[in-house]
Coordinates of C-alpha atoms and ligand atoms in Angstrom, one line a residue:
M1 CA 0.0 0.0 0.0
N2 CA 3.0 2.3 -0.1
A3 CA 1.9 3.6 -3.5
T4 CA -1.7 4.1 -2.2
I5 CA -0.6 6.0 0.8
A6 CA 1.6 8.2 -1.4
Q7 CA -1.4 9.0 -3.6
L8 CA -3.6 9.7 -0.7
K9 CA -1.0 12.1 0.7
D10 CA -0.9 13.9 -2.7
R11 CA -4.6 14.2 -2.9
F12 CA -4.8 15.6 0.6
E13 CA -2.1 18.2 -0.1
Q14 CA -4.1 19.4 -3.2
A15 CA -7.3 19.6 -1.1
M16 CA -5.6 21.5 1.7
V17 CA -4.2 24.0 -0.8
A18 CA -7.5 24.3 -2.5
A19 CA -9.3 24.9 0.8
F20 CA -6.8 27.1 2.6
G21 CA -4.3 28.4 0.0
E22 CA -0.7 27.9 -0.9
E23 CA 0.6 28.3 2.7
L24 CA -0.6 24.7 3.3
A25 CA 1.5 23.2 0.5
G26 CA 3.6 20.3 1.7
T27 CA 1.6 19.9 4.9
D28 CA 1.6 16.3 6.2
P29 CA -2.0 15.0 6.3
I30 CA -1.0 12.8 9.3
L31 CA -2.4 9.7 7.7
V32 CA -2.5 6.7 10.0
P33 CA -4.2 3.3 9.8
A34 CA -7.7 3.5 11.2
S35 CA -7.9 2.7 14.9
N36 CA -10.9 0.5 14.2
P37 CA -11.8 -1.2 10.9
K38 CA -15.4 0.0 11.5
F39 CA -14.2 3.5 10.8
G40 CA -12.5 2.5 7.5
D41 CA -8.9 1.9 6.5
Y42 CA -7.1 5.1 7.2
Q43 CA -7.7 8.3 9.1
A44 CA -6.2 11.7 8.6
N45 CA -5.5 13.7 11.8
V46 CA -4.3 16.9 10.2
A47 CA -7.3 19.0 11.1
M48 CA -6.5 18.9 14.8
S49 CA -2.9 20.1 14.1
L50 CA -4.1 23.1 12.1
T51 CA -6.4 24.8 14.5
K52 CA -3.9 27.3 15.8
K53 CA -2.5 28.1 12.4
L54 CA -5.9 28.6 10.8
G55 CA -7.8 29.9 13.8
Q56 CA -10.8 27.6 13.2
P57 CA -12.3 24.6 15.0
P58 CA -10.9 21.3 13.8
R59 CA -14.2 20.0 12.6
A60 CA -14.7 22.9 10.3
I61 CA -11.2 22.5 9.0
A62 CA -11.8 18.8 8.4
E63 CA -15.1 19.5 6.6
A64 CA -13.4 22.1 4.4
I65 CA -10.7 19.7 3.4
V66 CA -13.2 16.9 2.7
A67 CA -15.2 19.3 0.5
K68 CA -12.1 19.7 -1.7
L69 CA -10.8 16.1 -1.6
E70 CA -10.9 14.2 -4.9
L71 CA -10.7 10.6 -4.0
A72 CA -13.5 9.0 -6.0
D73 CA -11.2 6.6 -7.8
L74 CA -9.7 5.3 -4.6
C75 CA -12.1 5.6 -1.7
E76 CA -15.7 5.7 -0.6
P77 CA -16.8 9.3 0.2
P78 CA -14.8 10.4 3.2
T79 CA -16.5 11.1 6.5
V80 CA -15.6 13.4 9.4
A81 CA -15.9 12.0 12.9
G82 CA -15.3 13.1 16.5
P83 CA -13.3 16.3 16.9
G84 CA -12.2 16.2 13.2
F85 CA -10.8 12.9 12.1
I86 CA -11.2 12.3 8.4
N87 CA -12.0 8.6 7.8
L88 CA -11.2 6.9 4.6
R89 CA -12.3 3.5 3.3
L90 CA -10.8 2.1 0.2
Q91 CA -13.2 1.1 -2.5
P92 CA -13.6 -2.6 -3.4
A93 CA -13.0 -1.9 -7.0
Y94 CA -9.7 -0.2 -6.1
L95 CA -8.6 -3.1 -3.9
E96 CA -9.5 -5.6 -6.6
Q97 CA -7.4 -3.7 -9.1
Q98 CA -4.5 -3.6 -6.6
L99 CA -4.8 -7.3 -6.1
R100 CA -4.7 -7.9 -9.8
Q101 CA -1.4 -6.0 -10.1
M102 CA 0.0 -8.1 -7.2
Q103 CA -1.2 -11.3 -8.9
A104 CA 0.4 -10.4 -12.2
D105 CA 3.8 -9.7 -10.7
Q106 CA 6.4 -12.3 -9.8
R107 CA 7.5 -10.0 -7.0
L108 CA 4.0 -9.5 -5.7
G109 CA 4.0 -5.8 -6.4
I110 CA 7.1 -5.1 -4.3
P111 CA 9.2 -2.7 -6.3
Q112 CA 13.0 -2.7 -6.3
T113 CA 14.5 0.2 -4.5
K114 CA 15.2 3.3 -6.6
Q115 CA 18.3 3.9 -4.5
P116 CA 20.3 0.7 -4.4
K117 CA 23.0 0.8 -1.7
R118 CA 26.2 -1.1 -1.5
T119 CA 25.6 -2.7 1.8
I120 CA 27.7 -4.9 4.0
V121 CA 26.1 -7.2 6.5
D122 CA 28.7 -8.3 9.1
F123 CA 27.2 -11.3 10.8
S124 CA 27.7 -14.7 12.3
S125 CA 31.5 -14.1 12.9
P126 CA 32.4 -17.0 15.2
N127 CA 35.9 -17.4 16.6
I128 CA 38.4 -20.0 15.3
A129 CA 39.1 -23.0 17.5
K130 CA 36.1 -22.2 19.6
E131 CA 32.7 -23.6 19.4
M132 CA 30.1 -21.5 17.7
H133 CA 27.6 -20.6 20.5
V134 CA 24.0 -19.6 20.6
G135 CA 25.0 -15.9 20.3
H136 CA 26.6 -16.7 17.0
L137 CA 23.4 -18.6 16.1
R138 CA 21.3 -15.5 16.7
S139 CA 23.7 -13.3 14.7
T140 CA 23.7 -15.9 11.9
I141 CA 19.9 -16.1 11.7
I142 CA 19.1 -12.4 12.1
G143 CA 22.0 -11.3 9.8
D144 CA 20.9 -13.7 7.1
G145 CA 17.3 -12.6 7.3
I146 CA 18.3 -8.9 7.0
A147 CA 20.6 -9.7 4.1
R148 CA 17.8 -11.6 2.3
V149 CA 15.3 -8.8 2.6
L150 CA 17.8 -6.1 1.5
E151 CA 18.9 -8.2 -1.5
F152 CA 15.3 -8.8 -2.5
L153 CA 14.7 -5.0 -2.4
G154 CA 17.5 -4.6 -4.8
H155 CA 20.5 -3.6 -2.6
D156 CA 23.9 -4.8 -3.4
V157 CA 24.7 -6.8 -0.4
L158 CA 28.1 -8.2 0.7
R159 CA 27.7 -10.8 3.4
I160 CA 30.8 -10.8 5.6
N161 CA 32.0 -13.3 8.2
H162 CA 34.3 -11.3 10.5
L163 CA 35.8 -14.4 11.9
G164 CA 38.0 -14.2 15.0
D165 CA 40.9 -15.8 13.3
W166 CA 43.8 -13.8 14.7
G167 CA 45.2 -12.8 18.1
T168 CA 47.4 -13.9 20.9
Q169 CA 45.4 -17.0 21.7
F170 CA 46.9 -18.6 18.6
G171 CA 50.2 -18.7 20.4
M172 CA 49.1 -21.4 22.7
L173 CA 47.0 -23.2 20.1
I174 CA 49.9 -23.4 17.6
T175 CA 52.3 -24.5 20.4
H176 CA 49.9 -27.3 21.4
L177 CA 49.4 -28.3 17.8
K178 CA 53.1 -28.6 17.1
Q179 CA 53.7 -30.5 20.3
A180 CA 50.7 -32.8 20.4
Y181 CA 49.9 -33.3 16.8
P182 CA 53.1 -33.0 14.8
E183 CA 51.8 -35.5 12.2
A184 CA 48.9 -33.2 11.4
L185 CA 51.4 -30.5 10.4
T186 CA 53.4 -32.7 8.1
T187 CA 50.4 -34.3 6.4
A188 CA 48.5 -31.0 6.4
N189 CA 45.4 -32.9 7.6
A190 CA 43.2 -30.6 9.6
L191 CA 40.8 -33.4 10.5
A192 CA 43.5 -35.1 12.6
L193 CA 43.0 -32.4 15.2
G194 CA 39.6 -33.8 16.1
D195 CA 37.2 -31.8 18.2
L196 CA 38.6 -28.3 18.5
T197 CA 36.8 -27.5 21.8
T198 CA 38.7 -30.3 23.5
F199 CA 41.8 -29.1 21.7
Y200 CA 41.3 -25.6 22.9
R201 CA 40.7 -26.7 26.5
Q202 CA 43.9 -28.8 26.5
A203 CA 45.9 -25.9 25.1
K204 CA 44.5 -23.5 27.7
Q205 CA 45.2 -25.9 30.5
R206 CA 48.8 -26.3 29.5
F207 CA 49.1 -22.6 29.1
D208 CA 47.8 -21.9 32.6
E209 CA 50.0 -24.6 34.2
D210 CA 53.3 -24.6 32.3
E211 CA 55.7 -21.7 32.3
E212 CA 57.8 -23.1 29.5
F213 CA 54.7 -23.6 27.4
R214 CA 53.7 -20.0 28.0
E215 CA 57.1 -18.8 26.8
T216 CA 57.0 -20.9 23.7
S217 CA 53.4 -19.7 23.0
R218 CA 54.6 -16.1 23.3
L219 CA 57.3 -16.8 20.7
E220 CA 54.8 -18.4 18.4
V221 CA 52.7 -15.2 18.5
V222 CA 55.8 -13.3 17.4
A223 CA 56.5 -15.9 14.7
L224 CA 52.9 -15.7 13.5
Q225 CA 53.1 -11.9 13.3
A226 CA 56.4 -12.1 11.5
G227 CA 54.9 -14.5 9.0
N228 CA 57.0 -17.6 9.8
E229 CA 56.1 -20.3 7.4
E230 CA 55.7 -23.2 9.7
T231 CA 53.7 -21.2 12.2
L232 CA 51.4 -19.9 9.5
R233 CA 50.9 -23.5 8.3
A234 CA 49.8 -24.5 11.8
W235 CA 47.6 -21.4 12.0
N236 CA 46.0 -22.3 8.7
L237 CA 45.4 -25.8 9.8
L238 CA 43.5 -24.6 12.8
C239 CA 41.4 -22.3 10.6
Q240 CA 40.6 -25.0 8.1
Q241 CA 39.5 -27.3 10.9
S242 CA 37.2 -24.6 12.3
F243 CA 35.8 -23.8 8.8
I244 CA 34.7 -27.4 8.4
A245 CA 32.7 -27.3 11.6
F246 CA 31.2 -23.9 10.8
Q247 CA 30.3 -24.9 7.3
E248 CA 28.3 -27.8 8.6
I249 CA 26.1 -25.4 10.5
Y250 CA 25.8 -23.0 7.6
D251 CA 24.8 -25.9 5.3
L252 CA 22.1 -27.0 7.7
L253 CA 20.8 -23.4 8.0
D254 CA 21.3 -22.6 4.3
I255 CA 23.5 -19.6 4.9
Q256 CA 25.7 -17.9 2.3
I257 CA 28.5 -15.9 3.7
T258 CA 32.0 -14.8 2.7
N259 CA 34.8 -15.5 5.1
R260 CA 36.9 -12.4 5.7
G261 CA 38.3 -12.8 9.2
E262 CA 40.3 -10.4 11.4
S263 CA 43.5 -11.7 9.9
F264 CA 42.6 -10.2 6.6
Y265 CA 43.2 -6.7 8.0
N266 CA 46.4 -7.6 9.7
P267 CA 48.6 -6.0 7.0
L268 CA 46.7 -2.7 7.4
L269 CA 47.0 -2.3 11.2
A270 CA 50.3 -0.4 11.2
G271 CA 48.8 2.0 8.7
V272 CA 45.8 2.6 11.0
V273 CA 48.0 3.5 13.9
A274 CA 50.2 5.8 11.7
D275 CA 47.1 7.6 10.3
L276 CA 45.6 8.1 13.6
D277 CA 48.9 9.6 14.8
R278 CA 49.0 11.9 11.8
A279 CA 45.4 13.0 12.5
G280 CA 46.7 14.0 16.0
L281 CA 44.5 11.6 17.8
L282 CA 47.0 9.3 19.4
V283 CA 48.2 9.7 22.9
S284 CA 50.9 7.5 24.5
D285 CA 49.6 6.2 27.8
Q286 CA 51.9 3.9 29.9
G287 CA 53.5 2.7 26.7
A288 CA 50.2 2.0 24.9
Q289 CA 48.9 4.1 22.0
C290 CA 45.4 5.3 22.8
V291 CA 42.7 7.6 21.6
F292 CA 40.8 9.3 24.4
L293 CA 37.1 9.1 23.8
D294 CA 34.5 11.8 24.0
G295 CA 31.5 10.9 26.1
F296 CA 33.0 7.8 27.6
T297 CA 34.4 8.1 31.1
N298 CA 35.8 5.8 33.7
K299 CA 34.6 5.6 37.3
E300 CA 36.6 8.6 38.3
G301 CA 34.9 10.6 35.5
N302 CA 38.0 10.8 33.4
P303 CA 37.9 10.2 29.6
L304 CA 38.2 6.6 28.7
P305 CA 41.0 5.6 26.3
L306 CA 40.5 3.2 23.4
I307 CA 43.7 1.3 23.2
I308 CA 44.9 1.1 19.6
Q309 CA 48.3 -0.5 20.1
K310 CA 49.3 -2.3 23.3
S311 CA 52.6 -1.5 25.0
D312 CA 54.1 -4.8 23.6
G313 CA 53.3 -3.6 20.1
G314 CA 50.3 -5.9 19.7
Y315 CA 46.9 -4.8 18.3
N316 CA 43.5 -5.7 19.5
Y317 CA 39.8 -6.2 18.5
A318 CA 39.2 -2.5 18.2
T319 CA 42.2 -1.8 15.9
T320 CA 41.0 -4.5 13.6
D321 CA 37.5 -3.0 13.5
L322 CA 39.0 0.4 12.7
A323 CA 40.9 -1.1 9.8
A324 CA 37.8 -3.0 8.7
V325 CA 35.5 0.0 8.7
R326 CA 38.0 2.0 6.7
Y327 CA 38.6 -0.8 4.2
R328 CA 34.8 -1.4 3.8
I329 CA 34.3 2.2 2.9
Q330 CA 37.3 2.9 0.8
Q331 CA 37.8 -0.5 -0.9
D332 CA 34.4 -2.1 -0.8
Q333 CA 32.6 1.2 -1.4
A334 CA 30.1 0.4 1.2
E335 CA 27.4 3.0 1.8
R336 CA 25.6 1.1 4.6
I337 CA 27.4 -1.2 7.0
I338 CA 25.4 -3.4 9.3
Y339 CA 26.9 -5.2 12.3
V340 CA 24.9 -7.9 13.8
T341 CA 26.1 -8.8 17.3
D342 CA 24.8 -9.1 20.9
V343 CA 23.9 -5.9 22.7
G344 CA 27.1 -6.3 24.8
Q345 CA 29.2 -4.9 21.9
S346 CA 27.3 -1.6 21.5
N347 CA 30.0 0.4 23.3
H348 CA 32.7 -1.3 21.3
F349 CA 31.1 -0.2 18.0
A350 CA 30.2 3.3 19.3
Q351 CA 33.9 3.8 20.3
V352 CA 35.4 2.4 17.1
W353 CA 33.1 4.6 15.0
Q354 CA 33.8 7.6 17.0
V355 CA 37.5 7.3 16.4
A356 CA 37.0 6.5 12.7
R357 CA 34.8 9.6 12.4
R358 CA 37.3 11.8 14.2
A359 CA 40.0 10.5 11.9
G360 CA 37.8 11.6 8.9
W361 CA 37.2 8.1 7.5
I362 CA 33.4 8.1 7.5
P363 CA 31.8 10.3 4.9
D364 CA 28.4 11.7 5.8
S365 CA 26.8 9.6 3.1
V366 CA 27.8 6.4 4.9
E367 CA 25.5 4.8 7.4
L368 CA 27.0 2.6 10.2
V369 CA 24.4 0.6 12.1
H370 CA 24.7 -1.8 15.0
V371 CA 21.9 -4.4 15.0
P372 CA 22.1 -5.5 18.6
F373 CA 20.2 -8.5 20.0
G374 CA 19.5 -9.9 23.5
L375 CA 20.6 -13.1 25.1
V376 CA 19.3 -16.6 24.6
Q377 CA 18.0 -17.9 27.9
G378 CA 16.9 -21.4 29.0
E379 CA 13.4 -22.0 30.1
D380 CA 14.5 -21.2 33.7
G381 CA 15.3 -17.7 32.5
K382 CA 19.0 -18.3 33.1
K383 CA 21.8 -18.4 30.5
F384 CA 21.1 -21.2 28.0
K385 CA 23.1 -24.3 29.1
T386 CA 22.9 -28.1 28.8
R387 CA 21.6 -30.0 31.8
S388 CA 25.1 -30.7 32.9
G389 CA 25.8 -26.9 32.7
D390 CA 28.0 -26.9 29.6
T391 CA 27.4 -24.5 26.8
V392 CA 25.2 -26.0 24.1
K393 CA 26.8 -27.1 20.9
L394 CA 24.9 -25.6 17.9
R395 CA 25.0 -28.9 16.0
D396 CA 23.4 -30.7 19.0
L397 CA 20.8 -27.9 19.3
L398 CA 19.8 -28.1 15.7
D399 CA 19.8 -31.9 15.7
E400 CA 17.5 -31.9 18.7
A401 CA 15.0 -29.6 17.1
I402 CA 15.0 -31.9 14.1
D403 CA 14.6 -35.0 16.3
R404 CA 11.7 -33.5 18.2
S405 CA 10.0 -32.3 15.1
R406 CA 10.3 -35.9 13.8
A407 CA 8.7 -37.3 17.0
D408 CA 5.8 -34.8 16.7
L409 CA 5.3 -35.7 13.0
E410 CA 5.4 -39.4 13.7
A411 CA 2.8 -39.1 16.5
R412 CA 0.6 -37.0 14.2
L413 CA 0.9 -39.5 11.3
E414 CA 0.0 -42.3 13.7
A415 CA -3.0 -40.4 15.1
E416 CA -4.2 -39.7 11.6
G417 CA -3.5 -43.2 10.4
R418 CA -1.3 -41.9 7.6
Q419 CA 1.5 -43.8 5.9
E420 CA 4.4 -41.8 4.6
S421 CA 7.8 -42.7 3.2
E422 CA 11.0 -42.3 5.3
Q423 CA 12.1 -39.7 2.7
F424 CA 9.0 -37.6 3.4
I425 CA 9.4 -37.9 7.2
A426 CA 13.1 -37.0 7.1
H427 CA 12.5 -34.0 4.8
V428 CA 9.6 -32.6 6.7
S429 CA 11.3 -33.1 10.1
Q430 CA 14.4 -31.3 8.9
V431 CA 12.5 -28.3 7.4
V432 CA 10.2 -27.9 10.4
G433 CA 12.9 -28.3 12.9
I434 CA 15.3 -25.8 11.4
S435 CA 12.5 -23.4 10.5
A436 CA 11.2 -23.5 14.0
V437 CA 14.6 -22.5 15.4
K438 CA 15.0 -19.7 12.9
Y439 CA 11.5 -18.4 13.3
A440 CA 11.6 -18.5 17.1
D441 CA 14.6 -16.2 17.0
L442 CA 13.4 -13.9 14.2
S443 CA 9.9 -13.4 15.6
Q444 CA 11.1 -11.9 18.8
N445 CA 11.9 -8.2 19.0
R446 CA 15.6 -8.8 18.6
T447 CA 16.6 -6.3 21.3
S448 CA 15.0 -8.4 24.1
N449 CA 16.3 -11.6 25.5
Y450 CA 14.5 -14.6 24.4
I451 CA 13.7 -17.9 26.0
F452 CA 14.6 -21.0 24.0
S453 CA 11.8 -23.5 24.2
Y454 CA 11.6 -26.4 21.8
D455 CA 8.0 -27.0 22.8
K456 CA 6.9 -23.5 22.0
M457 CA 8.8 -23.2 18.7
L458 CA 7.5 -26.5 17.4
S459 CA 3.9 -26.0 18.4
L460 CA 1.4 -26.0 15.5
Q461 CA -0.5 -23.2 17.4
G462 CA 0.6 -19.6 17.9
N463 CA 3.2 -17.4 16.3
T464 CA 5.5 -20.3 15.2
A465 CA 7.0 -21.6 12.0
P466 CA 4.8 -24.8 12.0
Y467 CA 1.7 -22.6 12.1
L468 CA 2.8 -20.6 9.1
L469 CA 4.0 -23.6 7.2
Y470 CA 0.7 -25.3 7.9
A471 CA -1.3 -22.3 6.4
Y472 CA 0.7 -22.7 3.3
V473 CA 0.2 -26.5 3.2
R474 CA -3.6 -25.8 3.6
V475 CA -3.7 -23.9 0.3
Q476 CA -1.8 -26.5 -1.5
G477 CA -4.3 -29.0 0.0
I478 CA -7.2 -27.1 -1.6
S479 CA -5.6 -27.2 -5.0
R480 CA -4.8 -30.9 -4.7
K481 CA -8.3 -31.7 -3.5
G482 CA -9.9 -29.6 -6.3
E483 CA -7.3 -31.0 -8.8
I484 CA -6.5 -27.4 -9.6
D485 CA -3.3 -26.0 -10.8
L486 CA -3.0 -22.9 -8.7
Q487 CA -0.6 -21.5 -11.2
Q488 CA -3.4 -21.2 -13.7
L489 CA -5.5 -19.3 -11.1
A490 CA -2.9 -16.7 -10.6
N491 CA -4.9 -14.6 -13.1
S492 CA -8.4 -15.4 -11.8
T493 CA -10.4 -12.2 -11.1
I494 CA -10.8 -11.6 -7.4
Q495 CA -14.1 -10.1 -6.3
L496 CA -14.4 -9.2 -2.7
T497 CA -17.7 -9.6 -0.9
E498 CA -17.3 -11.1 2.6
E499 CA -15.7 -9.3 5.5
T500 CA -13.0 -12.0 5.9
E501 CA -12.2 -11.6 2.3
F502 CA -11.7 -7.8 2.7
A503 CA -9.6 -8.3 5.8
L504 CA -7.4 -10.8 4.0
A505 CA -7.1 -8.7 0.8
K506 CA -6.1 -5.6 2.7
H507 CA -3.5 -7.4 4.7
L508 CA -2.0 -8.9 1.6
L509 CA -1.7 -5.5 0.1
G510 CA 0.3 -4.3 3.1
L511 CA 3.4 -6.5 2.4
D512 CA 5.3 -3.7 0.7
E513 CA 4.8 -1.4 3.8
V514 CA 6.3 -4.1 6.1
L515 CA 9.3 -4.6 3.9
S516 CA 10.0 -0.9 3.6
A517 CA 9.8 -0.5 7.4
L518 CA 12.2 -3.5 7.8
E519 CA 14.6 -2.0 5.3
A520 CA 14.8 1.0 7.5
D521 CA 14.9 -0.4 11.0
L522 CA 16.2 -3.9 10.4
M523 CA 13.6 -5.5 12.6
P524 CA 12.8 -9.0 11.1
N525 CA 10.1 -9.5 13.7
R526 CA 7.9 -7.1 11.7
L527 CA 7.8 -9.6 8.8
C528 CA 7.1 -12.5 11.2
Q529 CA 4.2 -10.6 12.7
Y530 CA 2.9 -9.8 9.2
L531 CA 3.0 -13.4 8.1
F532 CA 1.5 -14.6 11.4
E533 CA -1.5 -12.2 10.9
L534 CA -1.7 -13.2 7.2
S535 CA -2.1 -16.9 8.3
Q536 CA -4.7 -16.0 10.9
K537 CA -6.6 -13.9 8.4
F538 CA -6.4 -16.7 5.8
N539 CA -7.6 -19.2 8.4
Q540 CA -10.6 -17.0 9.3
F541 CA -11.4 -16.6 5.6
Y542 CA -11.1 -20.4 5.1
D543 CA -13.4 -21.1 8.0
R544 CA -16.1 -18.6 6.9
C545 CA -16.0 -18.9 3.1
P546 CA -16.5 -22.1 1.2
I547 CA -13.9 -22.3 -1.6
L548 CA -14.2 -25.4 -3.7
Q549 CA -18.0 -25.6 -3.0
A550 CA -18.7 -22.0 -4.0
E551 CA -20.4 -21.1 -7.2
E552 CA -18.5 -19.5 -10.1
P553 CA -17.3 -16.7 -10.3
Q554 CA -16.9 -16.8 -6.5
R555 CA -15.1 -20.1 -6.6
A556 CA -12.4 -18.8 -9.0
S557 CA -12.1 -15.5 -7.0
R558 CA -11.6 -17.3 -3.7
L559 CA -9.1 -19.7 -5.2
G560 CA -7.3 -16.7 -6.5
L561 CA -7.2 -15.1 -3.1
A562 CA -5.9 -18.4 -1.6
D563 CA -3.2 -18.6 -4.2
L564 CA -2.1 -15.1 -3.6
T565 CA -1.9 -15.8 0.1
A566 CA 0.2 -18.8 -0.5
R567 CA 2.5 -16.8 -2.7
A568 CA 2.9 -14.1 -0.1
L569 CA 3.6 -16.7 2.6
K570 CA 6.2 -18.4 0.4
L571 CA 7.9 -15.1 -0.5
G572 CA 7.8 -13.8 3.1
L573 CA 9.2 -17.0 4.6
S574 CA 11.9 -17.2 2.0
L575 CA 13.0 -13.8 3.1
L576 CA 13.4 -15.2 6.6
G577 CA 15.4 -18.1 5.2
I578 CA 12.6 -20.5 5.6
E579 CA 11.6 -23.0 2.9
V580 CA 7.9 -24.0 2.5
L581 CA 6.5 -27.6 2.3
E582 CA 3.8 -28.8 -0.1
R583 CA 2.6 -31.3 2.5
M584 CA 3.4 -31.9 6.1
Ligands
LIG1 N1 34.0 -12.5 16.6 C1 33.2 -11.6 17.4 C2 32.5 -12.4 18.6 O1 32.5 -13.6 18.6 C3 32.1 -11.0 16.6 C4 32.6 -10.1 15.5 C5 31.6 -9.1 15.1 N2 32.0 -8.2 14.0 C6 32.9 -7.2 14.1 N3 33.2 -6.5 13.1 N4 33.5 -6.9 15.3 O2 32.1 -11.8 19.5

């Protein structure tokens, strides 16, 4: 309805000028969705805001505007209510024409943006040699959803995995690798390292206990930084082994992402320090090179330093992000850079961007956005852990979702006396299990913490993936039952008569508004809420209005409406990274 709203605004502006003269040109009609469908579809609240300016009661203003409004092609005659609300109801013929345009378009009437932006989505970004945890899962799911929507809208999106693949922790990992797995190094077989979490734990233990090991580790860091060949080979092996584990998760979740870890910026770090120095921002503080931040203070109220280079010459997370932001703007030509991490990193980004801005690296035309998200909690409201108190491995978490969805499915098949092939059961369980996990995450307002509950996310009732998938399956069921090719019905003329049809049709036409809002505020839960309401409105329509039993031309019209609903569900879900099922 973006285009409709734009038209309504134009018409209001013309009416206001016609009624009160040029001084009202450009006045916002304050058009909002009607508070109650009884009053129509939209209401304009501008009359109340003009009383002072025009020195007239708001009702009189509203009536004067209405007298000049030319909306006959879009709306029923507008009415004035209460103190001066102008109520608008779209005409059935107009809605039907809009639906026709939506039906005829592969993109369901969603235009491509007129201002495509080179966009970077920095998401997922786990750390090498460590297990990917639920925080990375959130980043992966939310980042992928955002990237999909922006791509669909026509932006040029670069999906970047800012892997933690560099830093002093590699000293101990490489030392342990060389000592405990020398054969892996000579055969260059990463798989020989086995489970990296155990590997990491062993290395850490030796580091904590053994002075000599610590010293060797320190020397390995120096060797790594100096580009020593054997050390780099060991480092590379650790990275390869981690990639294998990460890729398994990405494959399961259908995630496309380009690895460009912290190490990528390594050659640029010295230049970052030199340029900050040249810009007069660097201060030497106890041997470390720092920038003192505006607006960030320590407990004593003194400005907080951001350490750019440690006293031992080493760089840190912030230095790398400084190099990264500059590279992304200068080399990648990014105009919008989106960072998807937990809310705990908000200060980190604010500080890095402040320094980059003061250094003059961020043109006004570039938008930097942090997309923060809350914690994943267990059903007890505490940090999400396994029963034994360990952090949950993502692979196990996803496998459990699939297993549980399979158990649900098998119970349902049994209850319904249905026989299905193993192939069907495996496919449906996998799609439902993965979708449930993704959707549970995306449907929350991302800034809040969310409670991870298999039972809730797999439920066929409520705002869940299975509920939405089922609405889609229902439409496919109708066409199967009526032996109708819904594709052919994509062009059937929709005629609206029943209230549930109107409600469904208007909701369908609101998809473009939701996507534009999401494009701006990067809140995937908007799309989830839209799809949930779409399914509810479809189910209400389905309950009230016979479809296959209806007489023509109503039958074709209702089939057309059902088909359009299915297409909107499929498109919307695909933008959330969720694949639909024909049967379940
Ligand atoms: N590797 C980091 C972590 O696990 C996330 C990196 C986010 N991206 C960035 N450009 N700093 O917390």
